[in-house]
Coordinates of C-alpha atoms in Angstrom, one line a residue:
M1 CA 0.0 0.0 0.0
L2 CA 1.3 3.5 -0.9
T3 CA 1.0 5.7 2.1
P4 CA 0.9 9.5 1.9
Q5 CA 4.2 9.6 3.8
W6 CA 5.9 7.3 1.2
L7 CA 4.5 9.4 -1.7
D8 CA 5.8 12.6 -0.1
Q9 CA 9.2 11.0 0.3
L10 CA 9.2 10.0 -3.4
R11 CA 8.3 13.5 -4.5
S12 CA 11.0 15.0 -2.3
R13 CA 13.7 12.8 -4.0
V14 CA 12.7 13.8 -7.6
A15 CA 14.1 17.1 -9.0
L16 CA 11.0 18.3 -10.8
S17 CA 12.9 20.8 -13.0
A18 CA 15.1 17.9 -14.3
L19 CA 12.1 15.7 -14.9
V20 CA 10.1 18.4 -16.8
G21 CA 13.3 19.6 -18.5
R22 CA 13.6 16.4 -20.5
S23 CA 10.5 17.4 -22.5
V24 CA 10.3 21.2 -22.1
R25 CA 13.1 23.7 -22.5
L26 CA 13.2 25.6 -19.2
Q27 CA 14.8 28.9 -18.5
K28 CA 16.1 29.9 -15.0
A29 CA 13.9 32.6 -13.5
G30 CA 15.2 33.4 -10.0
R31 CA 14.5 30.5 -7.8
E32 CA 12.1 29.0 -10.3
H33 CA 12.2 27.8 -14.0
K34 CA 9.9 29.1 -16.7
A35 CA 8.8 28.0 -20.2
C36 CA 5.9 28.2 -22.7
C37 CA 3.3 25.9 -21.3
P38 CA 3.3 22.4 -22.8
F39 CA -0.4 22.0 -22.1
H40 CA -1.6 24.8 -24.4
N41 CA -0.2 27.0 -27.1
E42 CA 1.2 30.4 -26.0
N43 CA 3.7 33.0 -27.1
S44 CA 5.2 34.1 -23.8
P45 CA 6.1 31.9 -20.9
S46 CA 3.5 31.5 -18.2
F47 CA 4.5 28.0 -17.1
Y48 CA 6.6 27.8 -13.9
V49 CA 8.4 25.0 -12.1
N50 CA 9.4 25.3 -8.5
D51 CA 11.8 22.7 -7.1
E52 CA 11.5 23.9 -3.5
K53 CA 7.8 23.5 -3.4
G54 CA 7.7 20.5 -5.7
F55 CA 5.1 21.6 -8.2
Y56 CA 4.5 23.2 -11.6
H57 CA 1.8 25.8 -12.4
C58 CA 0.7 27.5 -15.6
F59 CA -0.9 31.0 -15.0
G60 CA -2.4 30.7 -18.5
C61 CA -4.4 27.5 -18.5
G62 CA -4.2 26.6 -14.8
A63 CA -2.3 23.3 -15.3
H64 CA -0.9 22.3 -11.9
G65 CA 0.7 19.3 -10.4
D66 CA 3.7 17.5 -8.9
A67 CA 6.2 14.9 -10.4
I68 CA 3.6 12.1 -10.4
R69 CA 0.9 14.4 -12.0
W70 CA 3.5 15.4 -14.7
M71 CA 4.1 11.7 -15.6
T72 CA 0.3 11.0 -15.8
D73 CA -0.9 14.2 -17.5
H74 CA 2.0 15.0 -19.8
Q75 CA 3.6 11.6 -20.4
G76 CA 0.3 9.7 -20.5
M77 CA 1.4 7.1 -18.0
A78 CA -0.8 5.2 -15.6
F79 CA -0.5 6.2 -11.9
M80 CA 1.3 3.0 -10.8
D81 CA 3.6 3.1 -13.8
A82 CA 4.5 6.7 -13.1
V83 CA 5.2 5.8 -9.4
K84 CA 7.4 2.8 -10.3
D85 CA 9.3 4.8 -12.9
L86 CA 10.0 7.7 -10.5
A87 CA 10.8 5.3 -7.6
A88 CA 13.4 3.5 -9.8
E89 CA 15.0 6.8 -10.6
A90 CA 15.0 7.9 -6.9
G91 CA 16.4 4.5 -5.8
M92 CA 13.2 3.7 -3.7
D93 CA 11.4 0.4 -3.4
V94 CA 7.7 0.5 -4.2
P95 CA 5.7 -1.2 -1.4
E96 CA 4.0 -4.4 -2.7
P97 CA 0.9 -5.9 -1.2
D98 CA 2.0 -9.3 -2.4
P99 CA 3.3 -11.4 0.5
R100 CA 6.1 -12.9 -1.5
A101 CA 7.2 -9.4 -2.6
A102 CA 7.0 -8.2 1.0
K103 CA 9.1 -11.2 2.0
A104 CA 11.7 -10.3 -0.6
A105 CA 11.8 -6.7 0.5
E106 CA 12.3 -7.8 4.1
K107 CA 15.2 -10.0 2.9
R108 CA 16.7 -7.0 1.1
D109 CA 16.4 -4.9 4.3
S110 CA 18.2 -7.6 6.3
L111 CA 21.0 -7.7 3.7
H112 CA 21.2 -3.9 4.0
D113 CA 21.7 -4.4 7.7
V114 CA 24.6 -6.8 7.0
M115 CA 26.3 -4.4 4.6
A116 CA 25.9 -1.5 7.1
A117 CA 27.5 -3.6 9.8
A118 CA 30.3 -4.6 7.5
Q119 CA 31.0 -1.0 6.6
E120 CA 31.2 0.0 10.3
W121 CA 33.7 -2.8 10.9
F122 CA 35.9 -1.9 8.0
K123 CA 36.0 1.8 9.2
A124 CA 36.9 0.7 12.7
S125 CA 39.6 -1.5 11.3
L126 CA 41.1 1.4 9.4
A127 CA 41.4 3.4 12.6
S128 CA 43.0 0.5 14.4
P129 CA 46.8 -0.2 14.4
E130 CA 46.4 -2.9 11.7
G131 CA 45.0 -0.2 9.4
N132 CA 48.2 1.8 9.3
S133 CA 49.3 0.4 5.9
A134 CA 46.0 1.5 4.4
L135 CA 46.3 5.0 6.0
R136 CA 49.8 5.3 4.6
Y137 CA 48.6 4.4 1.1
L138 CA 45.8 7.1 1.4
D139 CA 48.4 9.6 2.4
T140 CA 50.4 8.9 -0.7
R141 CA 47.3 9.6 -2.8
G142 CA 46.9 12.9 -1.1
F143 CA 43.5 12.2 0.3
D144 CA 42.8 14.3 3.5
A145 CA 40.8 13.3 6.5
H146 CA 37.6 14.9 5.1
T147 CA 37.8 12.9 1.9
I148 CA 38.5 9.7 3.8
Q149 CA 35.5 10.3 6.0
R150 CA 33.2 11.5 3.2
F151 CA 33.8 8.4 1.0
G152 CA 33.8 6.0 3.9
F153 CA 37.2 4.3 3.4
G154 CA 37.9 1.3 5.5
F155 CA 40.3 -1.7 5.9
A156 CA 39.8 -5.4 5.6
P157 CA 42.4 -7.2 7.8
E158 CA 44.2 -10.3 6.8
G159 CA 42.6 -13.5 8.0
R160 CA 40.2 -15.8 6.3
Q161 CA 37.6 -15.7 9.2
A162 CA 38.1 -12.1 10.6
L163 CA 34.8 -10.7 9.1
K164 CA 32.8 -13.8 10.1
G165 CA 34.0 -13.3 13.7
A166 CA 33.1 -9.6 13.7
L167 CA 29.6 -10.2 12.2
S168 CA 28.9 -13.3 14.1
R169 CA 25.3 -12.1 14.9
F170 CA 24.4 -12.7 11.3
P171 CA 24.0 -16.2 9.8
E172 CA 26.7 -17.4 7.5
E173 CA 24.2 -17.9 4.7
M174 CA 23.4 -14.2 4.9
L175 CA 27.1 -13.2 4.7
I176 CA 27.6 -15.4 1.7
E177 CA 24.4 -14.0 0.0
A178 CA 25.7 -10.4 0.6
G179 CA 28.9 -11.3 -1.2
L180 CA 31.1 -10.9 1.9
R181 CA 32.1 -14.5 2.1
I182 CA 33.0 -17.1 -0.5
T183 CA 32.0 -20.7 -0.5
V184 CA 33.5 -23.5 -2.5
E185 CA 33.0 -27.2 -2.6
E186 CA 34.7 -29.3 0.0
R187 CA 36.2 -26.2 1.7
D188 CA 35.1 -24.0 4.5
P189 CA 33.7 -20.6 3.5
Y190 CA 36.2 -17.7 3.8
D191 CA 36.2 -13.9 3.7
R192 CA 36.2 -12.4 0.3
F193 CA 38.2 -9.2 1.2
R194 CA 41.4 -9.6 3.0
G195 CA 44.4 -7.2 3.4
R196 CA 42.7 -4.6 1.3
L197 CA 41.8 -0.9 1.4
M198 CA 38.0 -0.9 1.4
L199 CA 35.6 1.5 -0.3
P200 CA 31.8 1.2 0.1
I201 CA 29.6 1.2 -3.1
E202 CA 26.3 2.9 -2.4
D203 CA 22.9 3.0 -4.2
A204 CA 20.9 6.1 -5.2
R205 CA 19.7 6.4 -1.6
G206 CA 23.2 6.3 -0.1
R207 CA 22.9 2.8 1.3
V208 CA 25.9 0.4 1.1
I209 CA 25.1 -2.4 -1.4
A210 CA 28.6 -3.6 -2.2
F211 CA 32.3 -3.0 -1.7
G212 CA 35.5 -2.4 -3.7
G213 CA 38.9 -3.4 -2.3
R214 CA 42.4 -2.4 -3.4
I215 CA 45.2 -4.7 -2.5
L216 CA 48.0 -3.1 -0.4
A217 CA 50.8 -5.8 -0.5
K218 CA 52.9 -5.1 -3.5
A219 CA 54.5 -8.5 -3.4
K220 CA 51.2 -10.2 -3.7
T221 CA 50.9 -10.7 -7.4
D222 CA 48.5 -13.8 -7.4
A223 CA 45.4 -11.6 -6.6
P224 CA 43.7 -8.9 -8.6
K225 CA 44.7 -5.3 -7.8
Y226 CA 41.1 -4.3 -7.4
L227 CA 38.3 -6.6 -6.3
N228 CA 34.6 -5.8 -6.3
S229 CA 31.6 -7.5 -4.7
P230 CA 29.8 -10.0 -6.9
D231 CA 26.3 -9.4 -8.1
T232 CA 23.8 -9.9 -5.2
P233 CA 20.2 -9.2 -4.5
L234 CA 21.3 -5.7 -3.6
F235 CA 24.0 -5.1 -6.3
D236 CA 23.9 -5.3 -10.1
K237 CA 27.2 -3.9 -11.3
G238 CA 25.8 -3.3 -14.8
R239 CA 23.0 -1.1 -13.4
T240 CA 25.0 0.8 -10.8
L241 CA 27.2 3.9 -11.1
Y242 CA 29.6 4.5 -8.3
N243 CA 29.0 7.9 -6.5
L244 CA 25.8 8.7 -8.4
H245 CA 24.0 9.7 -5.1
R246 CA 26.6 12.4 -4.5
A247 CA 27.2 13.4 -8.2
A248 CA 23.6 13.9 -9.1
P249 CA 23.0 17.0 -6.9
A250 CA 26.3 18.4 -8.0
A251 CA 25.4 17.8 -11.7
R252 CA 22.2 19.8 -11.2
Q253 CA 24.3 22.8 -10.2
S254 CA 27.0 22.4 -12.8
G255 CA 24.9 21.0 -15.7
R256 CA 27.4 18.3 -16.5
M257 CA 28.2 14.7 -15.4
V258 CA 31.7 13.3 -15.8
V259 CA 32.4 9.5 -16.1
V260 CA 35.8 8.2 -15.2
E261 CA 37.2 4.7 -15.4
G262 CA 37.4 3.7 -11.7
Y263 CA 36.2 4.7 -8.2
M264 CA 39.6 5.9 -7.1
D265 CA 39.5 8.3 -10.0
V266 CA 36.2 9.6 -8.7
V267 CA 37.7 10.2 -5.3
A268 CA 40.7 12.0 -6.8
M269 CA 38.4 14.3 -8.8
A270 CA 36.2 15.0 -5.8
A271 CA 39.2 15.9 -3.7
A272 CA 40.2 18.4 -6.5
G273 CA 36.8 20.0 -6.3
I274 CA 35.1 18.2 -9.3
A275 CA 32.2 16.6 -7.5
E276 CA 29.9 15.5 -10.4
C277 CA 31.9 12.4 -11.2
V278 CA 30.8 8.7 -11.4
A279 CA 32.4 5.5 -12.6
P280 CA 31.3 2.1 -13.8
L281 CA 32.3 -0.9 -11.6
G282 CA 34.8 -3.1 -13.3
T283 CA 32.8 -3.3 -16.6
A284 CA 32.5 -1.2 -19.7
L285 CA 29.7 1.4 -19.6
T286 CA 26.4 -0.5 -20.1
E287 CA 23.3 0.6 -21.9
Q288 CA 21.5 0.8 -18.5
Q289 CA 24.2 3.1 -17.1
I290 CA 24.0 5.4 -20.2
E291 CA 20.3 5.7 -19.7
M292 CA 20.9 6.5 -16.0
L293 CA 23.3 9.3 -17.0
W294 CA 20.8 10.8 -19.5
R295 CA 18.3 11.1 -16.7
H296 CA 20.5 13.7 -15.2
V297 CA 22.3 15.4 -18.1
E298 CA 21.8 15.2 -21.9
M299 CA 25.5 15.2 -22.7
P300 CA 27.6 13.3 -20.1
I301 CA 31.4 13.6 -20.5
L302 CA 33.4 10.4 -20.7
C303 CA 36.9 11.0 -19.4
F304 CA 39.2 8.1 -20.3
D305 CA 42.9 7.5 -19.7
G306 CA 45.2 8.2 -22.7
D307 CA 46.5 4.7 -23.0
K308 CA 45.3 2.0 -25.4
A309 CA 43.0 0.5 -22.7
G310 CA 41.3 3.9 -22.3
Q311 CA 40.8 4.2 -26.1
R312 CA 39.2 0.7 -26.1
A313 CA 37.0 1.7 -23.3
A314 CA 35.9 4.8 -25.2
M315 CA 35.1 2.7 -28.3
R316 CA 33.1 0.2 -26.3
A317 CA 31.0 3.0 -24.8
I318 CA 30.5 4.6 -28.2
T319 CA 29.4 1.3 -29.7
R320 CA 26.8 0.8 -26.9
A321 CA 25.6 4.3 -27.1
L322 CA 25.0 4.5 -30.9
P323 CA 21.7 2.4 -30.9
L324 CA 20.4 4.5 -28.0
L325 CA 21.0 8.0 -29.4
R326 CA 18.0 10.3 -29.5
P327 CA 17.6 14.0 -30.2
A328 CA 19.7 16.2 -27.9
H329 CA 21.1 13.1 -26.1
S330 CA 24.6 11.9 -26.8
L331 CA 28.1 11.5 -25.3
R332 CA 31.1 13.7 -25.3
I333 CA 34.6 12.4 -24.9
V334 CA 37.7 13.7 -23.2
R335 CA 41.0 11.8 -23.6
L336 CA 43.7 12.4 -21.0
P337 CA 47.4 12.7 -22.1
E338 CA 48.9 9.3 -22.7
G339 CA 50.1 7.5 -19.5
L340 CA 48.1 9.7 -17.2
D341 CA 45.0 9.0 -15.2
P342 CA 42.9 11.8 -13.5
D343 CA 44.9 11.7 -10.3
D344 CA 48.2 11.8 -12.1
L345 CA 47.1 14.9 -14.2
I346 CA 45.8 16.7 -11.2
K347 CA 49.0 16.1 -9.2
A348 CA 51.2 17.1 -12.1
K349 CA 49.3 20.2 -13.4
G350 CA 46.6 20.9 -10.9
A351 CA 42.8 20.9 -11.1
R352 CA 42.8 23.8 -13.6
A353 CA 44.4 21.5 -16.2
M354 CA 41.6 18.9 -15.7
E355 CA 39.0 21.6 -15.9
A356 CA 40.6 22.8 -19.2
L357 CA 40.3 19.4 -20.7
L358 CA 36.7 19.0 -19.5
S359 CA 35.8 22.3 -21.0
E360 CA 36.7 21.1 -24.5
P361 CA 35.3 17.6 -25.0
K362 CA 35.0 16.0 -28.4
S363 CA 31.7 14.9 -30.0
L364 CA 30.9 11.3 -30.3
I365 CA 31.1 11.3 -34.1
E366 CA 34.5 13.0 -34.0
V367 CA 36.0 10.4 -31.7
L368 CA 34.3 7.6 -33.8
W369 CA 35.9 9.0 -37.0
E370 CA 39.3 9.4 -35.4
A371 CA 39.3 5.9 -33.8
E372 CA 38.4 4.1 -37.0
R373 CA 40.7 6.2 -39.2
D374 CA 43.7 5.5 -36.9
A375 CA 42.8 1.9 -36.2
V376 CA 44.8 0.4 -39.1
P377 CA 47.2 1.8 -41.8
L378 CA 45.3 3.2 -44.8
N379 CA 47.8 2.7 -47.6
T380 CA 45.7 1.0 -50.3
P381 CA 42.3 1.6 -51.9
E382 CA 41.1 -1.6 -50.1
D383 CA 42.2 -0.2 -46.8
K384 CA 40.3 3.0 -47.4
A385 CA 37.2 1.1 -48.5
G386 CA 37.5 -0.9 -45.3
L387 CA 37.4 2.3 -43.3
K388 CA 34.2 3.4 -45.0
A389 CA 32.6 -0.1 -44.4
R390 CA 33.5 0.1 -40.7
L391 CA 32.1 3.6 -40.3
M392 CA 28.9 2.7 -42.2
A393 CA 28.4 -0.3 -39.9
H394 CA 28.4 2.0 -36.9
V395 CA 25.9 4.3 -38.6
E396 CA 23.6 1.4 -39.3
A397 CA 23.4 0.7 -35.6
I398 CA 21.7 4.0 -34.9
Q399 CA 18.0 3.5 -34.4
D400 CA 16.8 7.1 -34.7
P401 CA 16.3 7.7 -38.5
D402 CA 17.1 11.4 -38.4
I403 CA 20.2 11.0 -36.3
A404 CA 21.3 8.1 -38.5
S405 CA 20.8 10.2 -41.6
L406 CA 22.8 13.1 -40.2
Y407 CA 25.6 10.8 -39.1
R408 CA 25.7 9.2 -42.5
R409 CA 26.0 12.5 -44.2
E410 CA 28.8 13.8 -42.0
I411 CA 30.7 10.5 -42.2
Q412 CA 30.4 10.6 -46.0
D413 CA 31.7 14.1 -46.1
R414 CA 34.6 13.3 -43.8
Y415 CA 35.4 10.2 -45.8
S416 CA 35.2 11.9 -49.2
A417 CA 37.5 14.7 -48.0
F418 CA 40.0 12.1 -46.7
A419 CA 39.8 9.5 -49.5
F420 CA 39.3 11.9 -52.5
P421 CA 41.2 15.1 -51.8
K422 CA 40.6 17.9 -54.2
R423 CA 43.1 18.2 -57.1
E424 CA 43.8 21.4 -58.9
S425 CA 42.6 21.4 -62.5
K426 CA 44.2 23.3 -65.3
W427 CA 40.8 24.6 -66.2
Q428 CA 40.0 26.0 -62.7
P429 CA 40.5 29.7 -62.1
G430 CA 44.2 30.4 -61.6
G431 CA 45.1 27.1 -63.2
S432 CA 48.5 26.8 -64.9
A433 CA 47.4 26.0 -68.4
Q434 CA 48.2 28.8 -70.9
G435 CA 45.2 30.3 -72.5
G436 CA 42.9 28.8 -70.0
F437 CA 39.5 30.4 -69.5
Q438 CA 39.4 32.8 -66.5
R439 CA 36.4 33.9 -64.6
G440 CA 35.3 37.3 -65.8
S441 CA 37.1 36.9 -69.2
S442 CA 35.4 38.4 -72.2
Q443 CA 36.9 35.8 -74.5
K444 CA 34.1 34.0 -76.3
G445 CA 34.2 30.3 -76.7
G446 CA 36.5 29.8 -73.7
K447 CA 36.3 26.8 -71.4
W448 CA 35.2 26.4 -67.8
N449 CA 35.9 23.0 -66.1
G450 CA 36.5 21.6 -69.6
R451 CA 33.1 22.6 -71.0
P452 CA 32.3 25.4 -73.5
A453 CA 31.2 28.5 -71.7
P454 CA 27.9 29.8 -73.0
A455 CA 27.9 33.4 -74.3
P456 CA 26.2 35.8 -71.9
S457 CA 23.3 36.4 -74.3
S458 CA 22.8 32.8 -75.4
P459 CA 19.3 31.1 -74.9
E460 CA 20.8 28.8 -72.3
S461 CA 22.2 31.6 -70.3
I462 CA 18.9 33.6 -70.5
S463 CA 16.9 30.5 -69.4
R464 CA 19.2 29.9 -66.5
L465 CA 18.9 33.5 -65.3
N466 CA 15.1 33.2 -65.6
R467 CA 15.1 30.1 -63.4
R468 CA 17.3 31.8 -60.9
H469 CA 15.0 34.8 -60.8
E470 CA 11.9 32.7 -60.3
Q471 CA 13.6 30.8 -57.4
G472 CA 15.0 34.0 -55.9
G473 CA 11.6 35.6 -56.2
T474 CA 10.0 32.8 -54.2
R475 CA 12.7 33.1 -51.5
D476 CA 12.6 36.9 -51.6
G477 CA 8.8 36.8 -51.4
L478 CA 9.0 34.7 -48.3
S479 CA 11.7 36.9 -46.9
A480 CA 9.7 40.1 -47.5
A481 CA 6.6 38.6 -45.9
V482 CA 8.6 37.5 -42.8
I483 CA 10.2 41.0 -42.5
A484 CA 6.8 42.6 -42.7
G485 CA 5.6 40.2 -40.0
L486 CA 8.5 40.8 -37.7
I487 CA 7.9 44.6 -38.0
R488 CA 4.3 44.0 -37.1
W489 CA 5.1 41.5 -34.2
P490 CA 8.4 42.7 -32.8
E491 CA 8.3 40.3 -29.8
I492 CA 8.7 37.4 -32.3
L493 CA 11.9 39.0 -33.6
V494 CA 13.5 38.9 -30.2
R495 CA 12.6 35.2 -29.8
H496 CA 14.1 34.1 -33.2
A497 CA 16.9 36.7 -33.6
E498 CA 19.7 34.2 -32.8
A499 CA 18.5 31.6 -35.3
L500 CA 18.0 34.1 -38.1
A501 CA 21.5 35.5 -37.4
R502 CA 23.0 32.1 -38.1
T503 CA 21.0 31.6 -41.4
P504 CA 23.1 32.3 -44.5
G505 CA 22.0 34.3 -47.5
L506 CA 19.1 36.3 -45.9
D507 CA 17.9 39.7 -47.0
P508 CA 20.2 42.4 -45.6
R509 CA 17.2 44.0 -43.9
F510 CA 17.2 41.0 -41.4
E511 CA 20.6 42.1 -40.1
L512 CA 19.3 45.6 -39.5
L513 CA 16.4 44.2 -37.5
I514 CA 18.5 41.8 -35.6
D515 CA 20.8 44.6 -34.5
C516 CA 17.8 46.1 -32.8
C517 CA 17.6 43.1 -30.4
G518 CA 20.3 44.0 -28.0
G519 CA 18.2 42.9 -25.0
D520 CA 14.9 41.2 -24.1
Q521 CA 12.8 44.3 -24.7
A522 CA 11.4 44.5 -28.2
L523 CA 11.2 47.9 -30.1
E524 CA 7.9 49.3 -31.4
S525 CA 6.9 48.6 -35.0
A526 CA 7.2 52.3 -35.9
Q527 CA 10.8 52.4 -34.5
L528 CA 11.8 49.4 -36.7
E529 CA 10.4 51.0 -39.8
T530 CA 12.2 54.2 -39.0
I531 CA 15.5 52.3 -38.5
L532 CA 15.1 50.6 -41.9
R533 CA 14.4 53.9 -43.7
Q534 CA 17.3 55.7 -42.0
S535 CA 19.6 52.8 -43.1
G536 CA 18.6 53.3 -46.7
S537 CA 16.1 50.3 -46.8
E538 CA 12.4 50.5 -47.2
P539 CA 10.0 48.2 -45.3
P540 CA 8.4 45.6 -47.6
A541 CA 5.4 46.6 -49.6
V542 CA 2.5 44.3 -50.6
A543 CA 4.0 43.9 -54.1
D544 CA 7.1 42.4 -52.6
Y545 CA 5.3 39.4 -51.2
Y546 CA 5.1 37.6 -54.7
G547 CA 1.6 36.4 -53.8
F548 CA 2.3 35.2 -50.3
R549 CA -0.6 36.2 -47.9
F550 CA 0.1 34.6 -44.6
G551 CA -2.2 35.0 -41.6
F552 CA 0.2 37.3 -39.8
L553 CA -0.1 39.8 -42.7
G554 CA -3.9 40.1 -42.1
N555 CA -5.8 42.3 -39.8
G556 CA -4.4 40.8 -36.6
E557 CA -7.7 39.8 -35.1
N558 CA -6.2 36.6 -33.6
P559 CA -2.7 37.5 -32.2
E560 CA -1.9 34.0 -31.0
K561 CA -2.6 32.5 -34.4
S562 CA -0.7 35.2 -36.1
A563 CA 2.4 34.6 -33.9
E564 CA 2.1 30.8 -34.7
E565 CA 1.9 31.5 -38.4
L566 CA 4.9 33.9 -38.3
T567 CA 6.9 31.3 -36.4
Q568 CA 6.1 28.7 -39.1
A569 CA 7.2 31.0 -41.8
I570 CA 10.5 31.8 -40.0
Q571 CA 11.1 28.1 -39.7
L572 CA 10.6 27.7 -43.4
L573 CA 12.9 30.6 -44.1
I574 CA 15.7 29.1 -41.9
E575 CA 15.2 25.6 -43.3
R576 CA 15.4 26.5 -47.0
P577 CA 19.2 27.3 -47.3
V578 CA 20.1 24.3 -45.2
L579 CA 18.0 22.0 -47.4
D580 CA 19.4 23.6 -50.6
A581 CA 23.0 23.2 -49.4
A582 CA 22.4 19.6 -48.3
L583 CA 20.8 18.7 -51.7
Q584 CA 23.6 20.5 -53.6
A585 CA 26.3 18.5 -51.6
A586 CA 24.4 15.2 -52.1
T587 CA 24.2 15.9 -55.8
A588 CA 27.9 16.7 -56.0
R589 CA 28.8 13.6 -54.0
H590 CA 26.7 11.4 -56.2
E591 CA 28.3 12.8 -59.4
R592 CA 31.7 12.1 -57.8
E593 CA 31.0 8.6 -56.4
F594 CA 27.9 7.4 -58.3
T595 CA 26.9 4.6 -55.9
D596 CA 23.4 3.3 -54.8
E597 CA 24.0 4.9 -51.4
T598 CA 24.7 8.4 -52.8
F599 CA 21.8 8.1 -55.2
A600 CA 19.4 7.2 -52.4
E601 CA 20.6 10.1 -50.3
Q602 CA 20.1 12.5 -53.3
Q603 CA 16.6 11.2 -53.9
R604 CA 15.7 11.5 -50.3
L605 CA 16.8 15.1 -50.2
R606 CA 14.9 15.8 -53.4
E607 CA 11.7 14.4 -51.9
R608 CA 12.3 16.6 -48.8
K609 CA 12.7 19.6 -51.0
L610 CA 9.4 18.8 -52.9
E611 CA 7.7 18.4 -49.5
F612 CA 9.2 21.7 -48.4
D613 CA 7.9 23.5 -51.5
S614 CA 4.5 21.8 -51.0
R615 CA 4.3 23.1 -47.5
L616 CA 5.1 26.6 -48.6
R617 CA 2.5 26.6 -51.4
H618 CA -0.1 25.1 -49.0
M619 CA 0.5 27.9 -46.5
A620 CA 0.3 30.6 -49.1
T621 CA -2.7 29.2 -50.9
R622 CA -4.6 28.6 -47.7
H623 CA -4.3 32.1 -46.5
A624 CA -4.7 33.7 -49.9
S625 CA -8.0 31.8 -50.4
S626 CA -9.2 32.9 -46.9

């Protein structure tokens, strides 16, 4: 049964802004976050999220609720499914009415008691005389008393039965089930951890669920340097990230999560002031761990050692992440200098050197390209073809079709630039051939790229100019309509100024309007018109629209609908040059390589362009008819 107290505890453990922020782009507003309401269409933010009070509220439509209500109303989940999903993220066990489930929960609680008792004994052993060797090792690592206490370091004494004697109040079967003792056939059980520096591994609620131990005797080479607990009812190493319960709150403040290779690296980073660090536990980063990271940040940073083992770990993580990629969620990679781990780098160059590396991580696709390019020598055409095959195999693993298409395009561009470097042609401008045709030459019958250059007044030239005028007119008509709309609705200009500034080839009047957006306050329409005229440009007239009659150019009876229509037109204006450039690049690539793959990519982009033109005609026709 779910009691009100249990539900309140669940709500308190969930960061509501992080939960809502997975679906809605929030902006910090004092002690709250704000956004345009996801429950109704609006132009200005009236939807607020308050982490301290644990609720969201929209002053426009009245939508109100907590984390559970968000999952049911916005995500469409059933109540119990929402509770179970949030509880899993918060590291809480959902109470079950089933007697068998209750018995299993009771068993887990008793194992938690065993692990807590073991942790207290390990800590006491560290403080005893027999823990001096472990303390000396910690001193060599530069860990102060605060770090030792914060991370709960302990010591497991030598002796095969020492832990059993210290925890004699618990049955031997329970110690074995908790992973503290090992049983083998025809031999007495014995302690798993002996003569090791001990570090507790905790769950999302901060409860000890396992241990990691580092051997201290250098002469002992017949045992692993690091030893972790086995999988138990409490501990699944593939679904656990070391230090997550400490790193998650720090990540909410910094906006980043750093993944290092081992738990001692985590401690070293935390001691240097970088608290948002986690580590897998003796395995490569798993799919479940990647999903756990994405619950907290969209772009976790993987920080691997610079040796070959670190490079292999990076590739394993990339391979597992590719099928999981989704919009705005990926991985970034930092590679440490060869031969150094985080602790070595911090000791040699200080925490600032580590921060400098973390501030410039590489994208997943960049690391993937570099790793495959440098994997084997590429001396022959067969070697280079093998590189492309390996890269395309990675792309095929991506499940999201849009991301896969974008990866395929960038990989092909990188591969083409690498395998088919441009060669200077004697017919290119500035070529070395004597008498070659030069751009701007008045010589008739010259050549350009090996083809006859048409005379300026030839029918072919006139036809091409007419086609360009028609296409430019369509684009200019849309531009003029959008400029007129932005003058009419200046607050929309403030919202889209950054995106328009990044769009190439726009009407120069856009630059004048964007320069007026120095802050969040929009100018009046009359001011914008005056600025255009004083700069030698006239605001668009009706004749400039080339037949486009969008809703935002009407009488303005419905401001919300006008703002929505203007936003759609801006999106079309921004999308057009990107689509044109992609189609032009795909066409050039197909003419160069002429494969089924390049043909399919060219045809896909042509279909997208036809769809774009259809959307534009539909919008213009719909409003012209109305």
